[in-house]
């Protein structure tokens, strides 16, 4: 899964081109930088790769969500529907812009259940954020259709899904915009960093300005314009070194995805021997980025026994039902409304009245599914010996 496994001469060469200029900032210093604009080049290359008209680089996948939500006009008084199986950053960003996260169930895609989405829409719903979780696509065409009927924009959280497609169309291009993460364990990594893609030029312009304190960026990617700011912004600028690494990593992305797919196919064939096993539904298996392999058993008790054997045989799999970073019932700080704000924001109004209370048992369908599910991260450098060890471990589990 992680692109750090293949960092090499290409990344070093790109970095050296930046260091030769002495300019690490993505804007200005035209005379000194010798025409080198790595972040802007990375944005254009990523837009071309995904088939989007525009791309905006930022400091992280979390920042990408915040900038996109701001550009879409989301704020206090709004509700944003997302799913109960995602990384905490998805709902942290929603709370950060002042909106209230509303959590939908997941289905066999391990992503947003479109039927539950329909039930959760209200007149306060300002945005829908499906997450292409574990590198595979949500049922995004159905989600976008439901959102379109309600007149609500869709922001695709594609943090884990660079290289994932449906019918040849890259995820992140179905909704109003899509966000990506390039943190240390993503297939395409810049250490930290993120990207937003969109086909809406006006939305891109708003994101471009917001992520740099509201500077108008009229001559982007050169100077920062005439300082005719239209609104307040914040600072989520990607630096040139990250852009340089991103360019080198993007050139390797298709090869990384192909390697992941080969490893995943081999392990999936071994797992097919498990009694009662099923694999997550994907809208387009051929477009899978193959960063993870998820499989479910018929009963939780069977999943527990299988997990124990795999662990004892040195090939442990992840049960996200027990994971504290990615699953709604395990987010104790969200459920408790824990915050450092003295007056209780964002869970309470300044006067102390609670804005929202989250019930631990709010997503029973998701809990039942996740308790039966195990997941293998797919590495790039999996030796023949390691693959054989995992196959043997799976074989032991299949003989229970």
PDB file of C-alpha atoms in Angstrom, residues 17 90 109 142 218 252 260 285:
ATOM      1  CA  UNK A  17      15.698  20.643  -8.559  1.00  0.00           C
ATOM      2  CA  UNK A  90     -13.764  13.179   7.669  1.00  0.00           C
ATOM      3  CA  UNK A 109     -19.331  -1.927  -0.363  1.00  0.00           C
ATOM      4  CA  UNK A 142     -26.317   6.141  -7.112  1.00  0.00           C
ATOM      5  CA  UNK A 218      -5.136  36.214 -10.488  1.00  0.00           C
ATOM      6  CA  UNK A 252       4.823   5.435 -10.349  1.00  0.00           C
ATOM      7  CA  UNK A 260      -1.206  -4.220  -5.411  1.00  0.00           C
ATOM      8  CA  UNK A 285     -13.672  -4.689  -9.663  1.00  0.00           C
TER       9      UNK A 285
END
